[in-house]
Coordinates of C-alpha atoms in Angstrom, one line a residue:
M1 CA 101.2 94.1 73.2
L2 CA 103.3 93.8 76.4
G3 CA 100.7 95.8 78.2
S4 CA 98.1 93.1 77.7
I5 CA 100.4 90.7 79.6
L6 CA 100.3 92.9 82.7
E7 CA 96.6 93.5 82.2
N8 CA 96.0 89.7 82.4
V9 CA 97.9 89.5 85.6
R10 CA 95.8 92.2 87.2
R11 CA 92.6 90.6 85.9
T12 CA 93.3 87.0 86.9
R13 CA 95.5 87.5 90.1
P14 CA 97.2 84.1 89.8
L15 CA 98.6 82.4 92.9
V16 CA 102.3 81.8 92.4
H17 CA 104.4 79.3 94.4
C18 CA 107.9 80.6 95.0
I19 CA 110.5 78.3 96.4
N20 CA 112.9 81.1 97.1
N21 CA 116.1 81.8 98.9
Y22 CA 115.8 83.2 102.4
V23 CA 117.7 86.4 101.6
T24 CA 115.1 87.8 99.2
A25 CA 111.9 85.9 100.0
N26 CA 110.1 89.0 101.4
D27 CA 111.0 91.2 98.4
C28 CA 109.9 88.5 96.0
A29 CA 106.6 88.2 97.7
M30 CA 106.2 92.0 97.7
I31 CA 107.0 92.2 93.9
V32 CA 104.5 89.5 93.1
L33 CA 101.8 91.3 95.1
A34 CA 102.8 94.6 93.5
C35 CA 102.2 93.3 90.0
G36 CA 98.7 92.0 90.9
A37 CA 99.4 88.3 91.6
S38 CA 99.4 86.5 94.9
P39 CA 102.5 84.8 96.3
I40 CA 102.9 81.7 98.5
M41 CA 106.2 80.4 99.8
A42 CA 106.5 76.7 100.7
D43 CA 109.8 74.9 100.7
E44 CA 109.0 71.9 103.0
P45 CA 109.2 68.7 101.0
E46 CA 106.0 67.3 102.7
E47 CA 103.9 70.1 101.3
A48 CA 105.7 71.4 98.2
E49 CA 103.7 69.3 95.7
E50 CA 100.4 70.0 97.4
I51 CA 101.0 73.8 97.4
T52 CA 102.1 73.7 93.8
A53 CA 98.9 72.0 92.8
R54 CA 96.9 74.9 94.2
C55 CA 98.8 77.5 92.2
R56 CA 99.0 78.6 88.6
G57 CA 102.8 79.1 88.4
L58 CA 106.0 78.1 90.1
C59 CA 109.4 79.9 90.6
L60 CA 112.5 77.9 91.7
N61 CA 115.4 80.0 93.0
T62 CA 118.7 78.4 94.0
G63 CA 120.1 81.4 95.9
T64 CA 120.5 79.6 99.3
P65 CA 120.5 75.9 98.4
D66 CA 120.3 73.0 100.8
A67 CA 119.3 69.3 100.5
R68 CA 115.7 69.9 101.8
R69 CA 115.0 72.8 99.5
A70 CA 116.5 70.9 96.6
A71 CA 114.1 68.0 97.2
S72 CA 111.2 70.4 97.3
M73 CA 112.2 72.1 94.1
L74 CA 112.4 68.9 92.2
A75 CA 109.2 67.5 93.5
A76 CA 107.3 70.8 93.0
G77 CA 108.7 71.2 89.5
K78 CA 107.6 67.7 88.5
R79 CA 104.2 68.3 89.9
A80 CA 103.9 71.6 88.0
N81 CA 104.9 69.8 84.8
A82 CA 102.2 67.1 85.4
L83 CA 99.6 69.8 85.8
G84 CA 100.8 71.9 82.8
L85 CA 101.8 74.9 85.0
P86 CA 104.6 77.2 83.8
V87 CA 107.8 76.9 85.8
V88 CA 110.5 79.6 86.0
L89 CA 114.1 78.7 87.0
D90 CA 116.5 81.3 88.6
P91 CA 119.8 79.5 88.8
V92 CA 121.3 82.0 91.3
G93 CA 125.0 81.5 91.7
A94 CA 125.3 78.5 89.4
G95 CA 128.9 77.6 89.1
A96 CA 129.8 79.0 92.6
S97 CA 130.0 75.6 94.1
R98 CA 129.7 71.9 93.0
F99 CA 126.6 71.4 95.1
R100 CA 124.8 74.4 93.6
T101 CA 125.9 73.6 90.1
E102 CA 124.8 70.0 90.4
L103 CA 121.4 71.2 91.7
V104 CA 120.7 73.5 88.8
R105 CA 121.7 70.8 86.3
T106 CA 119.5 68.2 88.1
L107 CA 116.6 70.6 87.9
L108 CA 117.3 71.3 84.2
G109 CA 117.3 67.5 83.6
G110 CA 114.3 66.7 85.6
V111 CA 111.9 69.6 85.1
R112 CA 110.6 71.3 81.9
F113 CA 110.9 75.1 82.3
A114 CA 108.8 77.7 80.6
V115 CA 111.5 80.4 81.4
I116 CA 115.1 80.3 82.6
R117 CA 116.1 83.7 83.9
G118 CA 119.8 84.4 84.8
N119 CA 122.8 86.4 84.0
V120 CA 125.4 85.5 81.4
S121 CA 127.6 83.5 83.8
E122 CA 124.6 81.5 85.2
I123 CA 123.2 80.7 81.8
R124 CA 126.7 79.6 80.6
V125 CA 126.9 77.1 83.4
L126 CA 123.6 75.5 82.5
A127 CA 124.5 75.6 78.8
A128 CA 127.7 73.6 79.5
G129 CA 125.4 70.6 80.2
T130 CA 123.5 71.0 77.0
D131 CA 126.3 71.2 74.5
A132 CA 125.3 74.8 73.8
A133 CA 128.4 76.5 75.2
G134 CA 130.9 75.9 72.5
G135 CA 132.3 79.0 71.0
V136 CA 130.7 81.4 73.4
D137 CA 132.9 84.4 74.4
A138 CA 134.0 84.8 77.9
D139 CA 132.2 88.1 78.5
A140 CA 130.3 88.3 81.9
A141 CA 127.7 90.8 80.7
V142 CA 125.8 91.7 77.5
T143 CA 127.2 94.8 75.9
E144 CA 126.7 96.5 72.6
G145 CA 130.0 94.9 71.6
N146 CA 129.1 91.3 72.2
L147 CA 125.3 91.6 71.7
A148 CA 125.2 89.7 68.5
S149 CA 127.2 86.7 69.7
L150 CA 125.5 86.5 73.1
T151 CA 122.1 86.8 71.4
A152 CA 123.0 83.9 69.2
F153 CA 124.1 81.9 72.2
A154 CA 120.9 82.6 74.1
M155 CA 118.8 81.6 71.1
E156 CA 120.7 78.3 70.8
F157 CA 120.3 77.6 74.5
A158 CA 116.6 78.3 74.3
R159 CA 116.2 75.9 71.3
R160 CA 118.1 73.1 73.1
T161 CA 116.2 73.4 76.4
G162 CA 112.8 74.2 75.0
A163 CA 112.6 77.1 77.5
V164 CA 112.5 80.8 77.0
A165 CA 115.9 82.1 77.9
A166 CA 115.9 85.5 79.7
M167 CA 119.6 86.5 80.0
T168 CA 119.7 89.7 81.9
G169 CA 122.2 92.5 82.5
A170 CA 122.8 96.0 81.2
I171 CA 121.1 94.8 78.1
D172 CA 118.6 91.9 78.4
V173 CA 118.1 89.2 75.9
V174 CA 114.8 87.3 76.0
T175 CA 114.3 84.6 73.4
D176 CA 112.5 81.4 72.6
G177 CA 115.1 80.4 70.0
K178 CA 113.2 81.9 67.1
T179 CA 112.5 85.5 68.2
A180 CA 114.7 87.6 70.5
Y181 CA 113.6 90.7 72.5
L182 CA 116.6 93.0 73.2
V183 CA 115.6 95.1 76.2
R184 CA 117.4 98.3 77.3
N185 CA 115.2 99.3 80.2
G186 CA 116.8 99.6 83.6
H187 CA 119.2 101.8 85.6
P188 CA 122.8 101.1 86.9
E189 CA 121.7 101.8 90.4
M190 CA 119.7 98.5 90.4
R191 CA 123.0 96.6 90.9
Y192 CA 123.1 97.9 94.5
V193 CA 119.7 96.3 95.3
T194 CA 120.2 92.8 96.7
G195 CA 117.8 90.4 95.0
A196 CA 116.7 92.6 92.1
G197 CA 117.2 89.6 89.8
C198 CA 115.3 87.3 92.2
Q199 CA 112.4 89.8 92.2
L200 CA 112.5 89.7 88.4
S201 CA 112.3 85.9 88.3
A202 CA 109.3 85.9 90.7
L203 CA 107.7 88.7 88.6
T204 CA 108.3 86.5 85.5
A205 CA 106.6 83.6 87.1
A206 CA 103.5 85.7 87.9
F207 CA 103.4 87.0 84.3
A208 CA 103.8 83.5 82.9
A209 CA 101.1 82.1 85.3
A210 CA 98.6 84.7 83.9
N211 CA 99.7 84.1 80.3
P212 CA 100.7 80.4 80.1
E213 CA 100.3 80.3 76.3
R214 CA 102.6 83.3 75.8
P215 CA 105.8 82.5 77.7
L216 CA 108.1 84.6 75.5
E217 CA 105.9 87.7 75.7
A218 CA 105.3 87.1 79.4
A219 CA 109.1 87.0 80.1
A220 CA 109.7 90.0 77.9
A221 CA 107.0 92.0 79.6
A222 CA 108.4 91.1 83.0
V223 CA 111.9 92.2 82.0
C224 CA 110.6 95.5 80.6
T225 CA 108.4 96.1 83.7
M226 CA 111.2 95.5 86.1
G227 CA 113.6 97.7 84.1
L228 CA 111.1 100.5 83.7
A229 CA 110.3 100.3 87.4
G230 CA 114.0 100.8 88.0
E231 CA 114.0 103.9 85.8
L232 CA 110.9 105.4 87.4
A233 CA 112.2 104.6 90.9
Y234 CA 115.4 106.4 90.3
R235 CA 113.6 109.5 89.3
R236 CA 112.1 109.6 92.9
M237 CA 115.5 109.4 94.6
K238 CA 116.5 112.3 96.8
P239 CA 120.0 113.2 97.9
E240 CA 119.5 111.5 101.3
D241 CA 118.1 108.3 99.8
G242 CA 120.1 105.1 99.4
S243 CA 119.7 101.5 98.4
A244 CA 116.9 100.7 100.8
S245 CA 114.8 103.6 99.6
Y246 CA 115.5 102.6 96.0
R247 CA 114.3 99.0 96.6
N248 CA 111.0 100.3 98.0
Y249 CA 110.6 102.8 95.1
I250 CA 111.0 99.9 92.6
I251 CA 108.3 97.9 94.3
D252 CA 106.1 101.0 94.4
A253 CA 106.7 101.6 90.6
V254 CA 105.6 98.0 89.9
R255 CA 102.5 98.5 92.0
N256 CA 101.7 101.7 90.1
M257 CA 102.6 100.3 86.7
T258 CA 99.7 100.4 84.1
P259 CA 99.5 98.6 80.8
E260 CA 99.6 102.0 79.1
R261 CA 102.7 103.1 81.0
L262 CA 104.4 99.8 80.2
E263 CA 103.6 100.2 76.5
E264 CA 105.0 103.7 76.4
G265 CA 108.1 103.0 78.5
A266 CA 109.2 99.6 77.2
D267 CA 112.5 100.0 75.4
Y268 CA 113.1 97.0 73.2
E269 CA 113.7 95.7 69.8
M270 CA 112.8 92.4 68.2
R271 CA 115.2 90.2 66.1

């Protein structure tokens, strides 16, 4: 089933608008190209809406926020909503500063998102503005020990926002509030690659753009693809290789991913 999501990306090659942070913009463009879609980056307010209208999906990333980029994100998000295009939010660093936190909450209040992809801490910050945070434990990552409680939290967050919640970490929880995919793909070495999460969000936007009627499956397929790519990339590592080589191997693995390999390697359960 998840393989068909990737197959649709390769078949339709959607153009995806990424308003990205400047740290990971190139890697996000590369991962979108690697999966079979086409990226475009435009964060100037005077063109953000126009560029969005030419695309089939939008990814908003708050990793390096400023007033100009914030205005572009809000305008592009509203334009995408008006056109019925899927929008993915990556609330990078939500909670790190008042400006950044206010930005992600403004976006959450002004834009309808198909998918919100973040770690536990980031999702918790957004949930605090939706009355969904009550009773959540203080864990910073999903583990086998807190899996049940954090899955319930993510499902409630998804129901309240109307977006698919993709809460990622050592174990990933992807849910629309009714069904949850618990994904165990990935490798610990991925934590040493700056922007692996940003790449995943851009990948999710590409998958959602090619499968707009299936946001839950698109997000789950993207999470499995990125995690499996991390596993395959690590197998290529030689003693002299480091984080930069690993980053490149991950992009190579996404480029060489096939629907069949994804189906065989995806490690998930549904609840």
